[in-house]
Amino acid sequence: MSTVESVTPSGAAVVRRPRRVRLLWFLVCLGLIAVLIVASIAVGTRFVPVPTILDALGGADDTLDQAVIRVRIPRTVLALLAGAALAVSGAVFQGVTRNPLADPGILGINMGASLAVVVGLAYFGLSNPNSYIWAAIAGAAISAVFVYAIGSLGRGGPTPLKLALAGAATSAALVSFVTAVILPRNDIAENVQSWQIGGVGGATFERIWQVLPFLGAGLAVCLLSARSLNSLALGDDVAAGLGERVAIARGLASLGAVMLCGATTAICGPIGFVGLVVPHGCRLLVGPDHRWLLPFSALTGAGLLLAADVIGRIVARPGEIDVGIITAFVGAPFFIYIVRRQKVRAL
């Protein structure tokens, strides 16, 4: 039986789900992710049977199939981590801005991270993966502040549509800057253009270990901000009345989200729409309470990106389609639906 109603960033009333329903959906998602993990390791240019997968996990590596599995395992882990990070950052940005259109890609934050990495690579000779990550986080933070400042201008403050338009315009401008930087640099152009699509191919455990502390810190900050996000959902005045330091709460939550999307962009490239689609779907399943929404978004986002990677390998076999393209096919129609639902108001 459902309990008290709350309000989503889109302004719609959502019924809170009882704990047993949330736990049921949590177990369902765990089961689906387990199936997707097996599919991710088994499916590709070469299909690998499940018994061979079990042998490889046990330490055997004397056959070609088992060698292929050892390449696919870090790719699977990276897809899980990247999907979780992007979904949580999207949920946090939606909560911070009370904007149903908020997503690191739509708001131009991913492209800010991309431009910082490309500029660092082209002009400052960045070579250490940690320097890529720091540059991406800095670029994401600057882009987030810029878009929020532009979207806050004019009457009504930072309305959802104004933020989306400011993010789209900023993202388009940053794409042009990235192109301008890499065109004269034939030595980096090919790798950067491939990275700009967004994907999890070529993953190694070395790269994963390098990005893991940043993802862990960002996720911890976001999860610790869950109660504050619940207060912010009631409006700034009500949150302040409840004893919340609104500016600090918004800043800390945003910092965690920026760390997640910046670090993910540094290692995978800009992957869009995961942070838009997943939080909306999770609210329908577990309700708007961020104490549940954020962990559930992490789990569902991990599954979505892993599924996109598997689909990309199936539909283009023996080649593959990067996950950034697959998520765009899923997310673009959903973005149009959300915009139409908002009735394109408050320009």
Coordinates of C-alpha atoms in Angstrom, one line a residue:
M1 CA 0.0 0.0 0.0
S2 CA 1.3 3.4 -1.0
T3 CA 1.7 6.2 1.6
V4 CA 2.4 10.0 1.5
E5 CA 2.6 11.8 -1.8
S6 CA 5.7 14.0 -2.7
V7 CA 6.7 16.2 -5.6
T8 CA 9.2 15.4 -8.3
P9 CA 11.4 18.0 -10.0
S10 CA 8.8 18.2 -12.8
G11 CA 6.2 19.3 -10.3
A12 CA 4.2 16.0 -10.5
A13 CA 2.9 14.3 -7.5
V14 CA 4.5 10.9 -6.8
V15 CA 3.3 8.3 -4.3
R16 CA 5.9 7.0 -1.9
R17 CA 6.4 3.2 -2.2
P18 CA 6.4 0.9 0.8
R19 CA 9.7 -0.6 1.8
R20 CA 8.9 -4.1 0.7
V21 CA 8.1 -2.8 -2.9
R22 CA 11.4 -1.0 -3.0
L23 CA 13.3 -4.1 -1.8
L24 CA 11.5 -6.2 -4.4
W25 CA 12.5 -3.9 -7.2
F26 CA 16.1 -3.8 -5.8
L27 CA 16.3 -7.6 -6.0
V28 CA 14.8 -7.6 -9.5
C29 CA 17.5 -5.1 -10.7
L30 CA 20.3 -7.2 -9.1
G31 CA 19.0 -10.2 -11.0
L32 CA 18.9 -8.3 -14.3
I33 CA 22.4 -7.0 -13.8
A34 CA 23.7 -10.5 -13.1
V35 CA 22.2 -11.6 -16.4
L36 CA 23.7 -8.6 -18.2
I37 CA 27.2 -9.2 -16.7
V38 CA 27.1 -12.8 -18.1
A39 CA 25.9 -11.4 -21.5
S40 CA 28.6 -8.7 -21.5
I41 CA 31.3 -11.3 -21.0
A42 CA 29.9 -13.8 -23.4
V43 CA 28.8 -11.6 -26.3
G44 CA 31.0 -10.0 -28.9
T45 CA 32.9 -10.7 -32.1
R46 CA 33.5 -14.1 -30.6
F47 CA 30.7 -15.8 -28.5
V48 CA 32.0 -17.5 -25.3
P49 CA 29.9 -20.2 -23.6
V50 CA 29.1 -20.0 -19.9
P51 CA 31.2 -23.0 -18.8
T52 CA 34.3 -21.3 -20.4
I53 CA 33.5 -18.1 -18.5
L54 CA 33.4 -20.0 -15.2
D55 CA 36.8 -21.7 -16.0
A56 CA 38.3 -18.3 -16.8
L57 CA 37.0 -16.8 -13.6
G58 CA 38.6 -19.7 -11.8
G59 CA 42.0 -18.7 -13.2
A60 CA 42.3 -20.7 -16.4
D61 CA 43.7 -18.8 -19.3
D62 CA 45.1 -21.4 -21.7
T63 CA 42.5 -21.0 -24.5
L64 CA 41.6 -18.1 -26.8
D65 CA 38.1 -17.9 -25.3
Q66 CA 39.5 -17.5 -21.8
A67 CA 41.9 -14.8 -23.0
V68 CA 38.9 -12.9 -24.6
I69 CA 37.0 -13.1 -21.3
R70 CA 39.9 -11.5 -19.5
V71 CA 39.7 -8.6 -21.9
R72 CA 35.9 -8.2 -21.5
I73 CA 35.8 -8.3 -17.7
P74 CA 37.3 -4.8 -17.2
R75 CA 35.1 -3.5 -19.9
T76 CA 32.1 -4.9 -18.0
V77 CA 33.3 -3.4 -14.7
L78 CA 33.9 0.0 -16.4
A79 CA 30.4 0.0 -17.9
L80 CA 28.8 -0.7 -14.5
L81 CA 30.8 2.1 -12.8
A82 CA 30.2 4.7 -15.5
G83 CA 26.5 4.0 -15.7
A84 CA 26.1 4.2 -11.9
A85 CA 28.1 7.5 -11.8
L86 CA 26.2 9.2 -14.6
A87 CA 22.8 8.1 -13.2
V88 CA 23.6 9.4 -9.7
S89 CA 24.9 12.7 -11.0
G90 CA 21.8 13.2 -13.1
A91 CA 19.5 12.5 -10.1
V92 CA 21.5 14.9 -8.0
F93 CA 21.4 17.7 -10.6
Q94 CA 17.7 17.2 -11.0
G95 CA 17.3 17.5 -7.2
V96 CA 19.6 20.5 -6.8
T97 CA 18.0 22.5 -9.6
R98 CA 14.5 21.0 -9.3
N99 CA 14.7 20.6 -13.0
P100 CA 13.4 17.4 -14.8
L101 CA 15.6 18.2 -17.8
A102 CA 18.8 18.2 -15.8
D103 CA 21.5 15.8 -17.1
P104 CA 25.2 16.2 -17.3
G105 CA 25.0 16.0 -21.1
I106 CA 22.1 18.3 -21.6
L107 CA 23.4 20.9 -19.3
G108 CA 26.8 21.0 -21.1
I109 CA 28.7 19.7 -18.1
N110 CA 30.1 16.6 -20.0
M111 CA 31.3 18.8 -22.8
G112 CA 33.0 21.2 -20.4
A113 CA 34.9 18.2 -19.0
S114 CA 35.7 17.1 -22.6
L115 CA 37.1 20.5 -23.6
A116 CA 39.3 20.7 -20.5
V117 CA 40.8 17.3 -21.3
V118 CA 41.4 18.2 -25.0
V119 CA 43.0 21.5 -24.1
G120 CA 45.2 19.9 -21.5
L121 CA 46.2 17.2 -24.0
A122 CA 46.9 19.6 -26.9
Y123 CA 48.5 22.5 -25.1
F124 CA 49.8 21.3 -21.7
G125 CA 51.0 17.9 -22.6
L126 CA 48.9 16.0 -20.1
S127 CA 50.0 12.4 -20.1
N128 CA 49.2 11.1 -16.6
P129 CA 45.6 9.6 -16.4
N130 CA 45.2 11.4 -13.0
S131 CA 45.8 14.7 -14.7
Y132 CA 43.1 13.9 -17.2
I133 CA 40.6 13.3 -14.4
W134 CA 41.5 16.5 -12.5
A135 CA 41.2 18.5 -15.7
A136 CA 37.8 16.9 -16.5
I137 CA 36.5 17.6 -13.1
A138 CA 37.7 21.2 -13.2
G139 CA 36.1 21.7 -16.7
A140 CA 32.8 20.1 -15.6
A141 CA 32.7 22.4 -12.5
I142 CA 33.3 25.6 -14.6
S143 CA 30.7 24.6 -17.2
A144 CA 28.1 23.8 -14.4
V145 CA 28.6 27.2 -12.8
F146 CA 28.4 29.0 -16.1
V147 CA 25.3 27.2 -17.3
Y148 CA 23.5 27.8 -14.0
A149 CA 24.5 31.5 -14.0
I150 CA 23.2 32.0 -17.6
G151 CA 20.0 30.0 -16.8
S152 CA 19.4 32.2 -13.7
L153 CA 19.3 35.4 -15.7
G154 CA 16.0 37.1 -16.3
R155 CA 12.6 36.8 -14.6
G156 CA 11.7 33.6 -12.8
G157 CA 15.3 32.6 -12.1
P158 CA 16.7 29.2 -13.3
T159 CA 13.5 27.6 -14.8
P160 CA 13.9 24.1 -16.3
L161 CA 13.6 25.3 -19.8
K162 CA 16.0 28.2 -19.4
L163 CA 18.6 25.8 -17.9
A164 CA 18.1 23.3 -20.7
L165 CA 18.5 26.0 -23.4
A166 CA 21.5 27.5 -21.7
G167 CA 23.1 24.0 -21.4
A168 CA 22.3 23.1 -25.1
A169 CA 23.8 26.4 -26.3
T170 CA 26.9 26.0 -24.1
S171 CA 27.3 22.4 -25.2
A172 CA 27.1 23.4 -28.9
A173 CA 29.7 26.1 -28.3
L174 CA 32.0 23.8 -26.4
V175 CA 31.8 21.2 -29.2
S176 CA 33.0 23.9 -31.6
F177 CA 35.9 24.7 -29.4
V178 CA 36.9 21.1 -29.1
T179 CA 36.8 20.8 -32.9
A180 CA 38.9 24.0 -33.2
V181 CA 41.5 22.6 -30.8
I182 CA 41.9 19.2 -32.4
L183 CA 41.8 20.1 -36.2
P184 CA 45.3 21.4 -36.3
R185 CA 46.6 18.5 -34.2
N186 CA 46.7 15.4 -36.4
D187 CA 48.7 13.6 -33.8
I188 CA 45.8 13.5 -31.4
A189 CA 42.8 14.0 -33.7
E190 CA 42.0 10.4 -34.3
N191 CA 42.1 9.3 -30.7
V192 CA 40.1 12.3 -29.5
Q193 CA 37.4 12.0 -32.1
S194 CA 36.9 8.3 -31.1
W195 CA 36.9 9.2 -27.4
Q196 CA 34.3 12.0 -28.0
I197 CA 31.7 9.5 -29.1
G198 CA 31.7 8.0 -25.6
G199 CA 32.4 4.3 -25.0
V200 CA 33.8 1.7 -22.6
G201 CA 36.0 -0.2 -25.1
G202 CA 39.7 -0.6 -24.3
A203 CA 39.0 -0.6 -20.6
T204 CA 41.8 -2.0 -18.3
F205 CA 41.9 -2.5 -14.6
E206 CA 44.8 -0.1 -14.3
R207 CA 42.5 2.7 -15.7
I208 CA 39.7 1.6 -13.5
W209 CA 41.8 1.8 -10.3
Q210 CA 43.0 5.3 -11.2
V211 CA 39.4 6.6 -11.6
L212 CA 37.9 4.6 -8.7
P213 CA 38.9 7.0 -5.8
F214 CA 37.3 9.9 -7.6
L215 CA 34.1 8.0 -8.3
G216 CA 34.0 6.7 -4.7
A217 CA 34.5 10.2 -3.3
G218 CA 31.8 11.7 -5.6
L219 CA 29.3 8.9 -4.8
A220 CA 29.9 9.3 -1.0
V221 CA 29.3 13.1 -1.2
C222 CA 26.1 12.5 -3.2
L223 CA 24.8 9.8 -0.8
L224 CA 25.5 12.0 2.2
S225 CA 23.6 14.8 0.6
A226 CA 20.4 12.7 0.2
R227 CA 18.6 14.2 3.2
S228 CA 19.5 17.7 2.1
L229 CA 18.2 17.0 -1.4
N230 CA 14.9 15.9 0.1
S231 CA 14.7 19.2 1.9
L232 CA 15.6 21.2 -1.3
A233 CA 12.8 19.4 -3.1
L234 CA 10.3 21.3 -0.9
G235 CA 11.7 24.7 -2.0
D236 CA 14.5 26.9 -0.6
D237 CA 12.3 28.7 1.9
V238 CA 10.9 25.5 3.4
A239 CA 14.4 23.9 3.4
A240 CA 15.8 26.9 5.2
G241 CA 12.9 26.8 7.7
L242 CA 13.8 23.2 8.4
G243 CA 17.3 24.3 9.4
E244 CA 19.0 23.4 6.1
R245 CA 21.8 25.7 4.9
V246 CA 20.6 25.9 1.3
A247 CA 23.6 27.3 -0.4
I248 CA 26.0 24.8 1.3
A249 CA 23.7 21.9 0.7
R250 CA 23.3 22.7 -3.0
G251 CA 27.0 23.3 -3.4
L252 CA 28.1 20.0 -1.7
A253 CA 25.6 17.9 -3.7
S254 CA 26.7 19.6 -6.9
L255 CA 30.3 19.0 -6.1
G256 CA 29.7 15.3 -5.8
A257 CA 27.8 15.2 -9.0
V258 CA 30.5 17.1 -10.9
M259 CA 33.1 14.7 -9.6
L260 CA 31.1 11.7 -10.8
C261 CA 30.4 13.1 -14.3
G262 CA 33.9 14.6 -14.7
A263 CA 35.8 11.5 -13.8
T264 CA 33.5 9.3 -15.9
T265 CA 34.0 11.6 -18.9
A266 CA 37.8 11.6 -18.5
I267 CA 37.9 7.8 -18.8
C268 CA 34.9 7.1 -21.1
G269 CA 34.3 10.3 -23.1
P270 CA 31.0 12.2 -22.9
I271 CA 28.1 9.8 -22.6
G272 CA 24.7 11.4 -22.6
F273 CA 21.1 10.8 -21.4
V274 CA 21.8 8.2 -18.8
G275 CA 21.4 10.8 -16.1
L276 CA 18.2 12.0 -17.6
V277 CA 16.4 8.7 -18.2
V278 CA 17.3 6.7 -15.2
P279 CA 16.2 9.0 -12.3
H280 CA 12.8 9.5 -13.9
G281 CA 12.3 5.7 -14.2
C282 CA 13.5 5.1 -10.7
R283 CA 11.1 7.6 -9.2
L284 CA 8.2 5.5 -10.6
L285 CA 9.6 2.4 -8.9
V286 CA 10.9 3.6 -5.5
G287 CA 9.5 7.1 -5.1
P288 CA 11.2 10.5 -4.8
D289 CA 13.1 9.9 -1.5
H290 CA 16.7 10.5 -2.4
R291 CA 17.9 8.1 0.3
W292 CA 16.4 5.4 -1.9
L293 CA 16.5 7.1 -5.3
L294 CA 20.3 7.6 -5.4
P295 CA 21.4 4.0 -4.6
F296 CA 18.6 2.7 -6.9
S297 CA 19.7 5.1 -9.7
A298 CA 23.2 3.8 -9.3
L299 CA 22.1 0.2 -9.7
T300 CA 19.7 1.0 -12.6
G301 CA 22.2 3.2 -14.4
A302 CA 24.9 0.5 -14.2
G303 CA 22.4 -1.9 -15.8
L304 CA 21.4 0.5 -18.5
L305 CA 24.9 1.3 -19.7
L306 CA 25.9 -2.3 -19.6
A307 CA 22.8 -3.3 -21.6
A308 CA 23.7 -0.5 -24.1
D309 CA 27.2 -1.9 -24.5
V310 CA 25.8 -5.4 -25.1
I311 CA 23.3 -4.2 -27.6
G312 CA 26.0 -2.2 -29.4
R313 CA 28.0 -5.4 -29.8
I314 CA 25.0 -7.4 -31.1
V315 CA 23.5 -5.1 -33.7
A316 CA 26.8 -4.3 -35.4
R317 CA 28.4 -7.7 -35.1
P318 CA 31.3 -8.4 -35.9
G319 CA 31.9 -4.7 -35.2
E320 CA 30.3 -2.7 -32.5
I321 CA 28.5 0.6 -31.8
D322 CA 29.8 2.7 -28.9
V323 CA 27.5 3.1 -25.9
G324 CA 27.3 6.9 -26.4
I325 CA 25.4 6.3 -29.7
I326 CA 23.0 3.7 -28.1
T327 CA 22.1 5.9 -25.1
A328 CA 21.4 8.8 -27.5
F329 CA 18.9 6.6 -29.4
V330 CA 17.2 5.8 -26.0
G331 CA 17.5 9.3 -24.4
A332 CA 16.6 11.7 -27.2
P333 CA 12.9 10.6 -27.5
F334 CA 12.6 10.6 -23.7
F335 CA 14.0 14.2 -23.7
I336 CA 11.4 15.3 -26.2
Y337 CA 8.7 13.6 -24.1
I338 CA 9.8 15.5 -21.0
V339 CA 9.9 18.8 -22.8
R340 CA 6.4 18.3 -24.2
R341 CA 5.1 17.3 -20.8
Q342 CA 6.5 20.6 -19.5
K343 CA 4.5 22.4 -22.2
V344 CA 7.5 24.5 -23.1
R345 CA 6.8 27.2 -20.6
A346 CA 8.7 30.0 -19.0
L347 CA 11.2 30.9 -21.7

